[in-house]
PDB file of N, CA and C in Angstrom:
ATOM      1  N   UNK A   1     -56.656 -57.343 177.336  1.00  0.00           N
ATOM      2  CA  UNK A   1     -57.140 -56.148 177.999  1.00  0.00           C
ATOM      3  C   UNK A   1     -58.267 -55.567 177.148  1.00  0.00           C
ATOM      4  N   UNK A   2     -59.410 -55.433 177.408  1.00  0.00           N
ATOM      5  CA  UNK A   2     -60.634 -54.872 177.053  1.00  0.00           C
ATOM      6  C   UNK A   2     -61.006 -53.725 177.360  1.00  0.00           C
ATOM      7  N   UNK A   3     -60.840 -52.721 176.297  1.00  0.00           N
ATOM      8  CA  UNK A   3     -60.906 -51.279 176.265  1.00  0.00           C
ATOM      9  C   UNK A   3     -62.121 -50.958 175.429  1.00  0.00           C
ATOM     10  N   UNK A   4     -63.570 -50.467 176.668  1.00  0.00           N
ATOM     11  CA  UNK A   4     -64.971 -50.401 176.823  1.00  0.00           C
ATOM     12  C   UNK A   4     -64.276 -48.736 176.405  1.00  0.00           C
ATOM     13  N   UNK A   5     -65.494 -47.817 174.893  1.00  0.00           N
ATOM     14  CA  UNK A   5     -65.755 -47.002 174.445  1.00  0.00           C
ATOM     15  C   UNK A   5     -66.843 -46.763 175.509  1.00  0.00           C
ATOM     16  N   UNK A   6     -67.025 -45.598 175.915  1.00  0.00           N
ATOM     17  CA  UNK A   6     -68.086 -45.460 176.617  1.00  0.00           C
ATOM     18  C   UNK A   6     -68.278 -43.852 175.742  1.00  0.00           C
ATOM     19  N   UNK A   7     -68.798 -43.801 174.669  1.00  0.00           N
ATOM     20  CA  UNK A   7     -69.343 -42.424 173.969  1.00  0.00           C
ATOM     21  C   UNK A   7     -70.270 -41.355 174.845  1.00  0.00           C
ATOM     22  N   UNK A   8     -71.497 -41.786 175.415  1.00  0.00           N
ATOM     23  CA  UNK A   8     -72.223 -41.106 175.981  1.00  0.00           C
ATOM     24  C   UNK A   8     -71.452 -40.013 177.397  1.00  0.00           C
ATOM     25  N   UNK A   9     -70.283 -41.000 178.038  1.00  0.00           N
ATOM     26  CA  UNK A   9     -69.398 -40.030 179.315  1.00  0.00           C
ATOM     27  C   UNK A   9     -67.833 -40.032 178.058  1.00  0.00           C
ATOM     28  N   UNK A  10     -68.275 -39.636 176.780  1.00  0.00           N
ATOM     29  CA  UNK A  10     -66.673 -39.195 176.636  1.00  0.00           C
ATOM     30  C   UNK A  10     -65.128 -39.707 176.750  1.00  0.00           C
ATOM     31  N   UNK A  11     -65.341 -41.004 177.205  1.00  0.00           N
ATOM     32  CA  UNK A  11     -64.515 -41.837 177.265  1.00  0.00           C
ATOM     33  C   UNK A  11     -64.200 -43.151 177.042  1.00  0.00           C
ATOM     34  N   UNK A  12     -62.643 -43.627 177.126  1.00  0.00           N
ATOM     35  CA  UNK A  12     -62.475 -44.729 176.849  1.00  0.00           C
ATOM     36  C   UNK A  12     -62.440 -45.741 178.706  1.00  0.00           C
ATOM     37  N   UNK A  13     -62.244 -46.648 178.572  1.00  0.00           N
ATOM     38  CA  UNK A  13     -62.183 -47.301 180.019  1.00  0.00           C
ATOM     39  C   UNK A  13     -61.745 -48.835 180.144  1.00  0.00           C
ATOM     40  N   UNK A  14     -60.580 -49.287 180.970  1.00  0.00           N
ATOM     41  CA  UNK A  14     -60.674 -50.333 180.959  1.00  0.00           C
ATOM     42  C   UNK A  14     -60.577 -50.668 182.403  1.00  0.00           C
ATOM     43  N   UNK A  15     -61.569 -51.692 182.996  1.00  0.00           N
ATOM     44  CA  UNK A  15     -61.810 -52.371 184.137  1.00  0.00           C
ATOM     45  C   UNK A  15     -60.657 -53.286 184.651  1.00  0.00           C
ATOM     46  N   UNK A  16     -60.127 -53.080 185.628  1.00  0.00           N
ATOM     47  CA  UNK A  16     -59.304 -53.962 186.145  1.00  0.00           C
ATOM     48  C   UNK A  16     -59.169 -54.181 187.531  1.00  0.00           C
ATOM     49  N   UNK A  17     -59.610 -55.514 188.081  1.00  0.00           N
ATOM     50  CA  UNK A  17     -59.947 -55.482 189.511  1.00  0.00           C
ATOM     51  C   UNK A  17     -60.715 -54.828 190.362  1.00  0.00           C
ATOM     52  N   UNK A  18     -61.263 -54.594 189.508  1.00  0.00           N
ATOM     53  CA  UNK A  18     -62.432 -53.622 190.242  1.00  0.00           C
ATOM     54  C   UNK A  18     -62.455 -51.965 190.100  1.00  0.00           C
ATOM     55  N   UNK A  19     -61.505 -51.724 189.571  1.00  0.00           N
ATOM     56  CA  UNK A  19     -60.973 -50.430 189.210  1.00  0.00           C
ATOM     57  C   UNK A  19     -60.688 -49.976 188.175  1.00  0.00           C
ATOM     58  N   UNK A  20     -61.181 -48.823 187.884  1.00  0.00           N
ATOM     59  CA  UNK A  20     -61.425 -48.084 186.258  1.00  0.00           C
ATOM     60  C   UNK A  20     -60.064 -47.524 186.141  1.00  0.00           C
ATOM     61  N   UNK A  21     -59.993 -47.386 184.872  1.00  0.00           N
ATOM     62  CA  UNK A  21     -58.428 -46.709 183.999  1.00  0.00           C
ATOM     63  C   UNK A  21     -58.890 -45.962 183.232  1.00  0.00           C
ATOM     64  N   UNK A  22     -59.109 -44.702 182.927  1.00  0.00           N
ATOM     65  CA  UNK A  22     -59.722 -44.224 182.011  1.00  0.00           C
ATOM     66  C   UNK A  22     -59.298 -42.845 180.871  1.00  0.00           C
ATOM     67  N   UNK A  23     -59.556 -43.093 179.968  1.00  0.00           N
ATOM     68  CA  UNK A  23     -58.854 -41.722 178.928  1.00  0.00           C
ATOM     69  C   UNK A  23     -59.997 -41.188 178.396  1.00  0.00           C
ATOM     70  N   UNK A  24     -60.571 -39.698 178.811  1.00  0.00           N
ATOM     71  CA  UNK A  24     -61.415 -39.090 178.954  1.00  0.00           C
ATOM     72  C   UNK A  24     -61.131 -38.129 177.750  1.00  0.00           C
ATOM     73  N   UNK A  25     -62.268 -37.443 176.879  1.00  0.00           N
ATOM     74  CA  UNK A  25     -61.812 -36.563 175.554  1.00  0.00           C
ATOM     75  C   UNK A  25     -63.123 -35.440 176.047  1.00  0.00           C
ATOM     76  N   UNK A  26     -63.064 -34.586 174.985  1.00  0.00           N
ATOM     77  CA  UNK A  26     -64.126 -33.772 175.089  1.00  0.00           C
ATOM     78  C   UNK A  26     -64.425 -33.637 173.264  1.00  0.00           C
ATOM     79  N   UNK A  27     -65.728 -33.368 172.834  1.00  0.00           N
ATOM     80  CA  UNK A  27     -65.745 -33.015 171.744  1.00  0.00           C
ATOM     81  C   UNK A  27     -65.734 -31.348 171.119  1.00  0.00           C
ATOM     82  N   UNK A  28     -65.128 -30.847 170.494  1.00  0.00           N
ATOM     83  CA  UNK A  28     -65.169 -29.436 170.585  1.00  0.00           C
ATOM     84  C   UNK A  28     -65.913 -29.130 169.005  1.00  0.00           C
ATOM     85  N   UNK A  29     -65.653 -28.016 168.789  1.00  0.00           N
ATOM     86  CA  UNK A  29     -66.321 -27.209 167.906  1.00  0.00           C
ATOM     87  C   UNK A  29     -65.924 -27.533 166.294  1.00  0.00           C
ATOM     88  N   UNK A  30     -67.053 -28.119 165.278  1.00  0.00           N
ATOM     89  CA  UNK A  30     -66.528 -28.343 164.189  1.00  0.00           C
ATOM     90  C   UNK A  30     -65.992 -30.290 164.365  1.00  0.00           C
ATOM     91  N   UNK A  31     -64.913 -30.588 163.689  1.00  0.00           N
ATOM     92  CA  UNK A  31     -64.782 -31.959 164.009  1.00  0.00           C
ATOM     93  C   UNK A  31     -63.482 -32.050 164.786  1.00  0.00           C
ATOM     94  N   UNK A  32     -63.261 -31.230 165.830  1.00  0.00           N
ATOM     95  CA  UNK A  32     -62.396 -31.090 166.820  1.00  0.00           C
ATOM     96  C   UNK A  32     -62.525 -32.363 167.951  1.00  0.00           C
ATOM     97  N   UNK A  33     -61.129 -32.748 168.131  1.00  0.00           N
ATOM     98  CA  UNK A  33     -61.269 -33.865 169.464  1.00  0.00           C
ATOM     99  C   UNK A  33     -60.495 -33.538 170.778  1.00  0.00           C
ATOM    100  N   UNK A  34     -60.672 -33.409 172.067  1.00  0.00           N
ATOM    101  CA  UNK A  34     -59.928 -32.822 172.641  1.00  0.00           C
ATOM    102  C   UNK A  34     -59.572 -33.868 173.685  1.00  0.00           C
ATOM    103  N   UNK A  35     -58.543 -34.804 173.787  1.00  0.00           N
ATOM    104  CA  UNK A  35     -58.157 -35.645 174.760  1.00  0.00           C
ATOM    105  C   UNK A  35     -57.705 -34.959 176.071  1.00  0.00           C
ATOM    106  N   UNK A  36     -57.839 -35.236 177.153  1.00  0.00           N
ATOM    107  CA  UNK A  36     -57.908 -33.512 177.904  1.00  0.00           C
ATOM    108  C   UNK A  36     -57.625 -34.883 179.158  1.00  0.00           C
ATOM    109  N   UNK A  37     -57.646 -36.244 179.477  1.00  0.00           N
ATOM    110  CA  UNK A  37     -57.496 -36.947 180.977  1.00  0.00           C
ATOM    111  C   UNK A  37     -57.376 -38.289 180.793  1.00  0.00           C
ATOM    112  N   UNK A  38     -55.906 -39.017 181.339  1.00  0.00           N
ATOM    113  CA  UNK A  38     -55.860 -40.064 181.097  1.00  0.00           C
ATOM    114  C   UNK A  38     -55.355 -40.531 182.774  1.00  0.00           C
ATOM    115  N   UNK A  39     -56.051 -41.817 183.229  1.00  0.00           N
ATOM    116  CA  UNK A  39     -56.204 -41.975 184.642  1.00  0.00           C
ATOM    117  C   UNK A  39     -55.988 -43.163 184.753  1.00  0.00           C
ATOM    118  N   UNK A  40     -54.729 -44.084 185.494  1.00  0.00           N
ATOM    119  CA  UNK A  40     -54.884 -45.194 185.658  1.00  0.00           C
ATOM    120  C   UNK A  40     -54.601 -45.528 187.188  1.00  0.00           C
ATOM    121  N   UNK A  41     -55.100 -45.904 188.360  1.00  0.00           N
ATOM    122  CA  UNK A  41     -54.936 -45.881 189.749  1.00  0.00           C
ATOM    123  C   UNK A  41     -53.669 -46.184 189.775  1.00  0.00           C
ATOM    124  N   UNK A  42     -52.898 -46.193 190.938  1.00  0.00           N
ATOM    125  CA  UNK A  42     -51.083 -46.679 191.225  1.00  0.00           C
ATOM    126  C   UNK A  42     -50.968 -47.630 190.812  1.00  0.00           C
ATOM    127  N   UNK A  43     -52.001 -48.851 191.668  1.00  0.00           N
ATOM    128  CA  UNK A  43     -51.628 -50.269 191.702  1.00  0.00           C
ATOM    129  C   UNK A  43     -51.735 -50.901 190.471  1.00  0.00           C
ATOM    130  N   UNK A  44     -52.346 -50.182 189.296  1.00  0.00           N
ATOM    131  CA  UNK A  44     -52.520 -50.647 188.092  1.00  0.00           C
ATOM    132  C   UNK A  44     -51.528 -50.195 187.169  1.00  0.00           C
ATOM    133  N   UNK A  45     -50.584 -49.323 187.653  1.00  0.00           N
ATOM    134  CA  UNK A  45     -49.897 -48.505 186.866  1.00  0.00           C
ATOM    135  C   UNK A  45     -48.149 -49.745 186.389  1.00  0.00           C
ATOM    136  N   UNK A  46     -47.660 -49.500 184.997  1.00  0.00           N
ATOM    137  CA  UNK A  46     -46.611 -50.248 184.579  1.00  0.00           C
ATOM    138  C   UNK A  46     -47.322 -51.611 184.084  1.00  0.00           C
ATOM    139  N   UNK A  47     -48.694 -51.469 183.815  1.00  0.00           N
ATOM    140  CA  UNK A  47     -48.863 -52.412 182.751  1.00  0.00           C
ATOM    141  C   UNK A  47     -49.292 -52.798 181.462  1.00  0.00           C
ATOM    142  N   UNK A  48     -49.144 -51.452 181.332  1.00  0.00           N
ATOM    143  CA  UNK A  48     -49.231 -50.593 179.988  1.00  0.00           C
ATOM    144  C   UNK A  48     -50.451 -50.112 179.580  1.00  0.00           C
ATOM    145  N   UNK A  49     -51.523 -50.116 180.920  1.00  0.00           N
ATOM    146  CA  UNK A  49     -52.960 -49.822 180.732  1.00  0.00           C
ATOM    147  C   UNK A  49     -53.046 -48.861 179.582  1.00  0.00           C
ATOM    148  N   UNK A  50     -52.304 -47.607 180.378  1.00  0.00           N
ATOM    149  CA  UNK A  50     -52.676 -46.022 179.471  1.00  0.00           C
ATOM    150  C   UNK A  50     -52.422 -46.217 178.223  1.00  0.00           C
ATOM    151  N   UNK A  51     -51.383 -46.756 177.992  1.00  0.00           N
ATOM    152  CA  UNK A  51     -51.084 -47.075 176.629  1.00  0.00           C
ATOM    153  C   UNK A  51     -51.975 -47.453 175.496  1.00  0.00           C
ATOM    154  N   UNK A  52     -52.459 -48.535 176.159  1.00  0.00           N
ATOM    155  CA  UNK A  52     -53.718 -49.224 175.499  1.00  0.00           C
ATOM    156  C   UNK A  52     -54.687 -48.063 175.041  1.00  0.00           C
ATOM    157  N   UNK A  53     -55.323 -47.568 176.253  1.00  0.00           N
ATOM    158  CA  UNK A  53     -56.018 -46.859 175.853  1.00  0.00           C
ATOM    159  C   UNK A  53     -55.972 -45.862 174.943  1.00  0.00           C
ATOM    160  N   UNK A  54     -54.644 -44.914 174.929  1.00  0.00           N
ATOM    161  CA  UNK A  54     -54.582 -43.811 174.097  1.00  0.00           C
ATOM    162  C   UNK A  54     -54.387 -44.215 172.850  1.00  0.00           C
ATOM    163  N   UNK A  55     -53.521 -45.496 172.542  1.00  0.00           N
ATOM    164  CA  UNK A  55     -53.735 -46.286 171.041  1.00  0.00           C
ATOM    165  C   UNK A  55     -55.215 -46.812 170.729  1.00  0.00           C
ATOM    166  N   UNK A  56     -55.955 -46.884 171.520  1.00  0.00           N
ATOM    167  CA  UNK A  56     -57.257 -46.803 171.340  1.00  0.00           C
ATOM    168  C   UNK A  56     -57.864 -46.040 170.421  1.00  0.00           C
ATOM    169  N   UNK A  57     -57.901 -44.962 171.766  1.00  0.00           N
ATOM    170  CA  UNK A  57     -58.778 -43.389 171.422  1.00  0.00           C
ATOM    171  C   UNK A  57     -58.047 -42.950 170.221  1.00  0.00           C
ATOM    172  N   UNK A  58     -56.990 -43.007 169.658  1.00  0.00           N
ATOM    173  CA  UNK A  58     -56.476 -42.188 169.033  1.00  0.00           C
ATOM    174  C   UNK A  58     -56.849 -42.963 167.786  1.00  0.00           C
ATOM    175  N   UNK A  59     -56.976 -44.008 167.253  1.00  0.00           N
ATOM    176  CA  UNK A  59     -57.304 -45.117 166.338  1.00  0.00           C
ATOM    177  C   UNK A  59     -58.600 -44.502 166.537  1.00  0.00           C
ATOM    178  N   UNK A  60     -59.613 -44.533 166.801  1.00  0.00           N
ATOM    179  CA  UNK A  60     -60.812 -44.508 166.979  1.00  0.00           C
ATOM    180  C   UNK A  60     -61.233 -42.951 166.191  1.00  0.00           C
ATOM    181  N   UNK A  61     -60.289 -41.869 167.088  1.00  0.00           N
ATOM    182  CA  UNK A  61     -60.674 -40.695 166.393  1.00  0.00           C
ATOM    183  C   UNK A  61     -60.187 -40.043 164.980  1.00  0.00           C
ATOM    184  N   UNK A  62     -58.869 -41.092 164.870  1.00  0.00           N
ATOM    185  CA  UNK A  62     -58.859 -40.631 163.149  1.00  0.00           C
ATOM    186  C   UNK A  62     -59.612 -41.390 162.141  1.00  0.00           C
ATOM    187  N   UNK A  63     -59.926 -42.664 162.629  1.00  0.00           N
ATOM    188  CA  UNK A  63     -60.861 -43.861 161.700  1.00  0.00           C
ATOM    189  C   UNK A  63     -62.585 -42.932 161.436  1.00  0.00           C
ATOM    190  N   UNK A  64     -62.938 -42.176 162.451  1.00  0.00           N
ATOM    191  CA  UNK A  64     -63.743 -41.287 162.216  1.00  0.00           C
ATOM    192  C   UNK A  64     -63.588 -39.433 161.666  1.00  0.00           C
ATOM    193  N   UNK A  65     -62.391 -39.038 161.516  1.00  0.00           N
ATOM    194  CA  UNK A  65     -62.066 -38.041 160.700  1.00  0.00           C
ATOM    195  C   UNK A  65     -61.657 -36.803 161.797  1.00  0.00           C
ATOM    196  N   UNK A  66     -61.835 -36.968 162.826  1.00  0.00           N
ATOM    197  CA  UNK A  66     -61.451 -35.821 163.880  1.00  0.00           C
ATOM    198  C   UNK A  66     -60.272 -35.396 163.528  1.00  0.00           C
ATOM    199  N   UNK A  67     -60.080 -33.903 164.052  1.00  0.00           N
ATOM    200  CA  UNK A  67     -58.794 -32.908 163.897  1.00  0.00           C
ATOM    201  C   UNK A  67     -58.457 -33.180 165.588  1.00  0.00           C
ATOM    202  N   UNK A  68     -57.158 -33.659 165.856  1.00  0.00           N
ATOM    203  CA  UNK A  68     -57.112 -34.528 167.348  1.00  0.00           C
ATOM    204  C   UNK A  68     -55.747 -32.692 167.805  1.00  0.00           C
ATOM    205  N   UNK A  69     -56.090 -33.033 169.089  1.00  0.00           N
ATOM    206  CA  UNK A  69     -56.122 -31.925 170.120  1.00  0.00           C
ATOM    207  C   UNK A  69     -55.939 -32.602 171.559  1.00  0.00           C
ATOM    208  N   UNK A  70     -54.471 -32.475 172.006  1.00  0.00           N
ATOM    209  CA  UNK A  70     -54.452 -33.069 173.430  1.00  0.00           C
ATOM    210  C   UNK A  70     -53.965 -31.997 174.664  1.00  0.00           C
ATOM    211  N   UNK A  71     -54.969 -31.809 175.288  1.00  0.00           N
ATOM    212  CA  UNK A  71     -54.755 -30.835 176.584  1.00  0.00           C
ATOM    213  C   UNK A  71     -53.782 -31.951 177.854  1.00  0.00           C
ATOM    214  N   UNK A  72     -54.062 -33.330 177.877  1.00  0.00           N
ATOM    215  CA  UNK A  72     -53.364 -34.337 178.287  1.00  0.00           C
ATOM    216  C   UNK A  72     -51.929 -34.817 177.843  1.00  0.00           C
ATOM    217  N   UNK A  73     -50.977 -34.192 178.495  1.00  0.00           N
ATOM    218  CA  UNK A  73     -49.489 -34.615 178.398  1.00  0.00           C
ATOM    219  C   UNK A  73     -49.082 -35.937 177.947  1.00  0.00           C
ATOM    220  N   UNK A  74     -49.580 -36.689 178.329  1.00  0.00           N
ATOM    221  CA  UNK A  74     -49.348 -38.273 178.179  1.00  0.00           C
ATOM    222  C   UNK A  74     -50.261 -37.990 176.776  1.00  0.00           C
ATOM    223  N   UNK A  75     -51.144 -37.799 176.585  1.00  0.00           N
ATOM    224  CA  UNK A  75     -51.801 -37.554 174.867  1.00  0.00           C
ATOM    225  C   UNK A  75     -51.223 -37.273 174.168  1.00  0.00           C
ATOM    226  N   UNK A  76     -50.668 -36.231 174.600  1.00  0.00           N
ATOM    227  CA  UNK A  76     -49.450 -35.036 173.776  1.00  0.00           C
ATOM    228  C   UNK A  76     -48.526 -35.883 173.137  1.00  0.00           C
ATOM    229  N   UNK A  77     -47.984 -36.538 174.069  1.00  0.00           N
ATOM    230  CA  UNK A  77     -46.426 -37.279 173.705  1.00  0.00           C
ATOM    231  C   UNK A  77     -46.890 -38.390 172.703  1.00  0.00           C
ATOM    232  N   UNK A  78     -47.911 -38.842 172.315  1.00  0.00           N
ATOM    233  CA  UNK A  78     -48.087 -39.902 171.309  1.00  0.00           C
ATOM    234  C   UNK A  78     -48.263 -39.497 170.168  1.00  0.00           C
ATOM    235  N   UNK A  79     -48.993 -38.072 170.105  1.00  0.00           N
ATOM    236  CA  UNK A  79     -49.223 -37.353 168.664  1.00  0.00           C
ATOM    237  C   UNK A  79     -47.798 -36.671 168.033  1.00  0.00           C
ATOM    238  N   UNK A  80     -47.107 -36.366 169.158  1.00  0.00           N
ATOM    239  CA  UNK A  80     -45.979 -35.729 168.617  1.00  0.00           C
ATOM    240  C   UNK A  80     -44.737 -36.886 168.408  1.00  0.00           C
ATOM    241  N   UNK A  81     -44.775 -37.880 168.864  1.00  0.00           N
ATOM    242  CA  UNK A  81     -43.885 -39.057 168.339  1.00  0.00           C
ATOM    243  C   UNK A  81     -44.842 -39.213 167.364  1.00  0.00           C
ATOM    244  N   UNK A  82     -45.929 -39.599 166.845  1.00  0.00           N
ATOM    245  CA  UNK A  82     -46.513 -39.305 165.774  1.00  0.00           C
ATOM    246  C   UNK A  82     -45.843 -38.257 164.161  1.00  0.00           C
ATOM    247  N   UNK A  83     -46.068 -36.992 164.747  1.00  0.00           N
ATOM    248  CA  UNK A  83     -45.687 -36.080 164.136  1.00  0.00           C
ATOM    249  C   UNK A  83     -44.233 -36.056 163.228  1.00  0.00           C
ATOM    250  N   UNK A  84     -43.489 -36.508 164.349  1.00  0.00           N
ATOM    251  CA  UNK A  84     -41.790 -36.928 163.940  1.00  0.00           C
ATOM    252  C   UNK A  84     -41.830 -38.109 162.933  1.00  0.00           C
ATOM    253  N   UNK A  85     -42.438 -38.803 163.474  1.00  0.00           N
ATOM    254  CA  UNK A  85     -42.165 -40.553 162.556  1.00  0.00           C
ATOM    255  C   UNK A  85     -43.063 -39.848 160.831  1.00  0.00           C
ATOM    256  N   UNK A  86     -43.788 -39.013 160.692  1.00  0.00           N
ATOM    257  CA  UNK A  86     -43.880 -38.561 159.183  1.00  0.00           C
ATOM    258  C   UNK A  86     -45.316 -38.293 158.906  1.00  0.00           C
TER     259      UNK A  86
END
């Protein structure tokens, strides 16, 4: 599964069948990251697309130093199993 950075629209994306999956951030103020939309159509859904992606984005924004910030529920839940594990 090939998970396309697309920096310029803010997001991550992976193509499948013709159809985008996508985990969308915003950059905020200072070195703030704000994961704020993660989108995978029905028919694509249970194959662990989102997953991918948010282990993505989230790899991506601490390898570059961001203070990470999720307005996205499904975001949420990875930083805070995060948080617990130490």
């Amino acid at each position: 599964m090939d998970v396309q950075h697309q920096p310029g629209k803010e997001r991550f994306v992976v193509v499948s069948g013709g159809m985008e999956s996508v985990l969308e951030y915003h950059m905020l103020s200072g070195n703030r990251i704000d994961f704020s939309r993660t989108f995978v159509p029905e028919t694509l859904r249970g194959q662990g697309i989102a997953e991918k992606l948010v282990h993505t984005g989230l790899a991506w924004a601490r390898q570059e130093g961001f203070t990470l910030q999720a307005s996205c529920w499904y975001v949420k839940r990875f930083l805070e199993r995060g948080r617990r594990r130490g």
